[in-house]
Structures are given as structure tokens and as C-alpha cells.
Amino acid sequence: APTFDVDSLRRDFPLLDERVNGHQLIWFDNAATTQKPRQVIDRLTHFYRHENSNIHRAAHELAARATDAYENARAAVARFLGAPAPEQIIFVRGATEGLNLIAQTWGRRHIREGDEILISHLEHHANIVPWQLLIAETGATLRVIPVDDTGQVRMDEFSRLLTEKTKIVAVSHVSNALGTVTPVEDIVAAAKRAGALTVVDGAQSAPHIGIDLAALAPDFFVFSGHKIYGPTGIGAVYGAADILRELPPWQGGGNMIAEVTMDHTTFQPPPARFEAGTGNIAGAVGLGAAIDYVSGIGIENIAAYEHFLLEYATAALREVPGLRLIGTAADKASVLSFVLDGYRPEQVGRALNEQGIAVRAGHHCAQPILRRFGLDATVRPSLAFYNTCAEVDRLVATLRTLR
Ligand code: PMP
């Protein structure tokens, strides 16, 4: 049972009142994006009504307000992730842009022919394709940690694949396709001992389980605001201080420079060096409000309730005849993935939609891991703290009528 009042928190989310096809909406597509509480919506409105200005550049009242709001959001992100300092947080569009930033700055500077980049079979395309692009430029090689039949990474294979050739180890903390929580602490520790750069894709972990970057101490960690009840188009990269200090710029332009002449330009220290141009200022402020909202509930409380809900849903889905769960690792968060005998995932998705139940049916931008299980699509309900057992019951009842 939750340590917070789910019904009263639900009232913070206007969209949860929506009716779809004559039914009260059930939002089980949280791994794709989460709904926004009015605290976030109101914060965006407040910004545009009372604080809107470009930041850092102009010496007037609104520039100061906008800059304060933006930098407070950066501090909120740092606190939430347990990052030692706000300067280690770079605002980007989201996890995808964050991973591309890492590949194109650190990667381009350090990766050479013969080097190896190690990822897992679970990765989202956002943690595959940027490395493939880097490899095409450099002649490095991509290596893949296989998973077992439960969808957990094989640590014996990881140990075998981690060699002196390994220059980058980039893994997701929670799989968006299966919900597997990977042993990221062990992976980061071993990779660092081997001298590799460590990159953690936290897009699905930051919203659902507590993160302590001071303890985990990866070189990079990325996440997306819209999956943690914040706006779209904003996310963050955390970088280790010594790595960020020597990291070359990525995009060039305003904001990121110290001095420009026609012959020579010097750059700002991090994080400004990596935030060229006018960024998503309002989005960052909205993300700060989302983090404050989540912190108000307590990420540990959220994790505990969602774990309870996931176990409840797993047990109920197991009882549906012909339903096969994909991804049965002992340690999971938020995501359920399944196929149903006699139905294509898209058909199941459509039938659920007719009842006002939103799930994702498809490849979830993680085609390699679905192929590993002989599939090209699954049905994927994914849970958040505003979901309830009653909603799970409605999902299961609808699936049973299909049978
Ligand atoms: N990694 C994982 C594990 C994800 O689930 C997602 C989003 N589905 C991403 C990366 C990419 O996030 P975004 O599309 O917000 O950049």
C-alpha cells in the first residue's frame, strides 16, 4: 500500500480526468512519456507571465528572474540525482541529445580505430545509434553484452567482453522495453577499473528509482524531463567534473564562449560550454518544478509503491490465458511487456484503446532486444505512481474479454 494518497495526487494531473472512447482514460504509457501535474503546468505559465527573458546576457530585472529560475532548476536536478555540484548538470533536449553529445565530444576526441564500445542488448536506439555513428567515423567496434532468458544482462559475458580495448561502457539503468533493472553499480565499478568511460542511460530509472550519482559515480548519466512529469524538449547530462573540464565544445555559438575574435575563440567553463544558443529555458524551469514535485512525494516512496503495483500487475497478467510476459528479471521497474496468443500486439493495443486504456504496442525503439526474444513487437503497459490496482484490474479484464 502506498505511503501517499494516490487519489489526491491524481487530482494534480488534469489529463487523468480525460475520457477516451467513452471511458475514463487509463494512462499506462508512462515509459513513452508521463502526464504533467498542474504544479508543472502552472510553473510554465508563471514563467511566461512573469519571468520570461533570455538568460545571462542582459542586465535587467527579467533577465535576472529568468536566470535565477533556470539556475535554480539546475540545482534542483543536481540535488535530485545526488550530483556533487550544479555545474555538473548540462541542459539538453533529452536523453537522446545527451548521448549524442557524449559520443560527439568525448567520443570524437578519444575513440580510435581498434577501440571497442560496449553496450548491452537491452539498449534503446538512443544508446545504440550515436555509437554506430561514432564507429563509422573512427573505425572502432561495437560489442554487445548479451542477456539471459529473463532479460537480465549476463555479468559473466560482461566480464569476458570488458578488455583493455574497451574505451566506453554505455548501459541503460532500466530497460524501456522489458523493465529490467541492470546491475549498473557493478558494471560502472568494473568498467572504471578497466579504464573505460562509463555512461548510464537513466531515462527510465530517474523517474522510478532513486539515483545517487555521488555513490554510483559514473562519468556520464543522462535522462529526459518528459519521462519524469516535466516538459518535453528538456533533459540533462550529468558529467564527472574532471571529464567535463577537459571535454571539447560540441555546438558553437552564443552563451558558450568567453571571448571571440575572428581568429580565435575561448570557451566558457562547464556547463555553459555545452549550452550554445538560447536553450529551452522555460522547459528547464518546468523540469525543476517536476523534480520538486517528485521530491515532495519522495522518490523512495514512489519506487516502493510502483514496485508493489508492478508485482500486482505481474501476478494478474500471469493469470490471463495465452499471455506471455517478456522480461522476467528478478529486478524490474515500471515496465511490463507481453504478447497474447492469437493477437498481434497492435490489435491488443487497439482493443485496449477502445476501452480508454493507453499502452504502447510496437518495438519501443529497442528492436534488438525484442528480436533476441524472437519478436518484433510487444504490448507494453508502463506504470507510474498515479496508477492504481483498479486500473490494472480494468486492463486485465479487457485482456480477458479478448480471450
Ligand atoms: N533511453 C531510454 C531507456 C528510453 O526509454 C528513452 C525514451 N524512450 C530514451 C533513451 C530516449 O529518450 P528521449 O526520446 O526523451 O530523448
PDB file of C-alpha atoms and ligand atoms in Angstrom, residues 31-32 93-99 122-127 172-177 201-205 222-227 234 360 364-365 380, ligand 1:
ATOM      1  CA  ALA A  31       7.649   4.795 -20.372  1.00  0.00           C
ATOM      2  CA  ALA A  32       6.913   6.796 -23.532  1.00  0.00           C
ATOM      3  CA  ARG A  93      16.786  18.293 -25.232  1.00  0.00           C
ATOM      4  CA  GLY A  94      16.645  14.886 -23.582  1.00  0.00           C
ATOM      5  CA  ALA A  95      18.402  11.559 -23.190  1.00  0.00           C
ATOM      6  CA  THR A  96      18.873  11.247 -26.949  1.00  0.00           C
ATOM      7  CA  GLU A  97      20.636  14.571 -27.291  1.00  0.00           C
ATOM      8  CA  GLY A  98      22.666  13.820 -24.172  1.00  0.00           C
ATOM      9  CA  LEU A  99      24.008  10.553 -25.580  1.00  0.00           C
ATOM     10  CA  LEU A 122      18.767  -4.084 -23.849  1.00  0.00           C
ATOM     11  CA  GLU A 123      19.564  -0.648 -25.208  1.00  0.00           C
ATOM     12  CA  HIS A 124      17.114   1.881 -26.579  1.00  0.00           C
ATOM     13  CA  HIS A 125      18.077   3.014 -30.091  1.00  0.00           C
ATOM     14  CA  ALA A 126      19.255   6.283 -28.482  1.00  0.00           C
ATOM     15  CA  ASN A 127      22.074   4.338 -26.815  1.00  0.00           C
ATOM     16  CA  SER A 172      20.739   1.624 -19.581  1.00  0.00           C
ATOM     17  CA  HIS A 173      19.867   1.524 -15.904  1.00  0.00           C
ATOM     18  CA  VAL A 174      16.295   0.399 -16.590  1.00  0.00           C
ATOM     19  CA  SER A 175      15.236  -1.124 -19.913  1.00  0.00           C
ATOM     20  CA  ASN A 176      12.320   0.696 -21.527  1.00  0.00           C
ATOM     21  CA  ALA A 177      11.310  -2.451 -23.431  1.00  0.00           C
ATOM     22  CA  ASP A 201      21.216   5.935 -19.657  1.00  0.00           C
ATOM     23  CA  GLY A 202      18.871   6.880 -16.828  1.00  0.00           C
ATOM     24  CA  ALA A 203      15.845   7.778 -18.987  1.00  0.00           C
ATOM     25  CA  GLN A 204      13.762   5.032 -17.324  1.00  0.00           C
ATOM     26  CA  SER A 205      15.454   4.942 -13.941  1.00  0.00           C
ATOM     27  CA  VAL A 222      21.561  11.171 -18.958  1.00  0.00           C
ATOM     28  CA  PHE A 223      17.797  11.463 -18.540  1.00  0.00           C
ATOM     29  CA  SER A 224      14.730  13.124 -20.111  1.00  0.00           C
ATOM     30  CA  GLY A 225      12.431  15.610 -18.363  1.00  0.00           C
ATOM     31  CA  HIS A 226       9.234  14.459 -20.042  1.00  0.00           C
ATOM     32  CA  LYS A 227       9.505  10.987 -18.509  1.00  0.00           C
ATOM     33  CA  ILE A 234      14.365  19.277 -21.891  1.00  0.00           C
ATOM     34  CA  ARG A 360       2.392   1.137 -26.324  1.00  0.00           C
ATOM     35  CA  HIS A 364       9.582   0.563 -28.261  1.00  0.00           C
ATOM     36  CA  CYS A 365      12.686   1.899 -30.085  1.00  0.00           C
ATOM     37  CA  ARG A 380       3.863  -2.581 -23.112  1.00  0.00           C
TER      38      ARG A 380
HETATM   39  N1  PMP B   1      16.808   5.678 -23.321  1.00  0.00           N
HETATM   40  C1  PMP B   1      15.761   5.022 -22.833  1.00  0.00           C
HETATM   41  C2  PMP B   1      15.982   3.833 -21.946  1.00  0.00           C
HETATM   42  C3  PMP B   1      14.473   5.464 -23.128  1.00  0.00           C
HETATM   43  O1  PMP B   1      13.412   4.800 -22.639  1.00  0.00           O
HETATM   44  C4  PMP B   1      14.295   6.594 -23.961  1.00  0.00           C
HETATM   45  C5  PMP B   1      12.919   7.106 -24.335  1.00  0.00           C
HETATM   46  N2  PMP B   1      12.001   6.093 -24.696  1.00  0.00           N
HETATM   47  C6  PMP B   1      15.426   7.237 -24.435  1.00  0.00           C
HETATM   48  C7  PMP B   1      16.664   6.762 -24.092  1.00  0.00           C
HETATM   49  C8  PMP B   1      15.342   8.441 -25.313  1.00  0.00           C
HETATM   50  O2  PMP B   1      14.700   9.482 -24.637  1.00  0.00           O
HETATM   51  P1  PMP B   1      14.202  10.769 -25.422  1.00  0.00           P
HETATM   52  O3  PMP B   1      13.376  10.283 -26.576  1.00  0.00           O
HETATM   53  O4  PMP B   1      13.397  11.501 -24.420  1.00  0.00           O
HETATM   54  O5  PMP B   1      15.411  11.515 -25.863  1.00  0.00           O
END
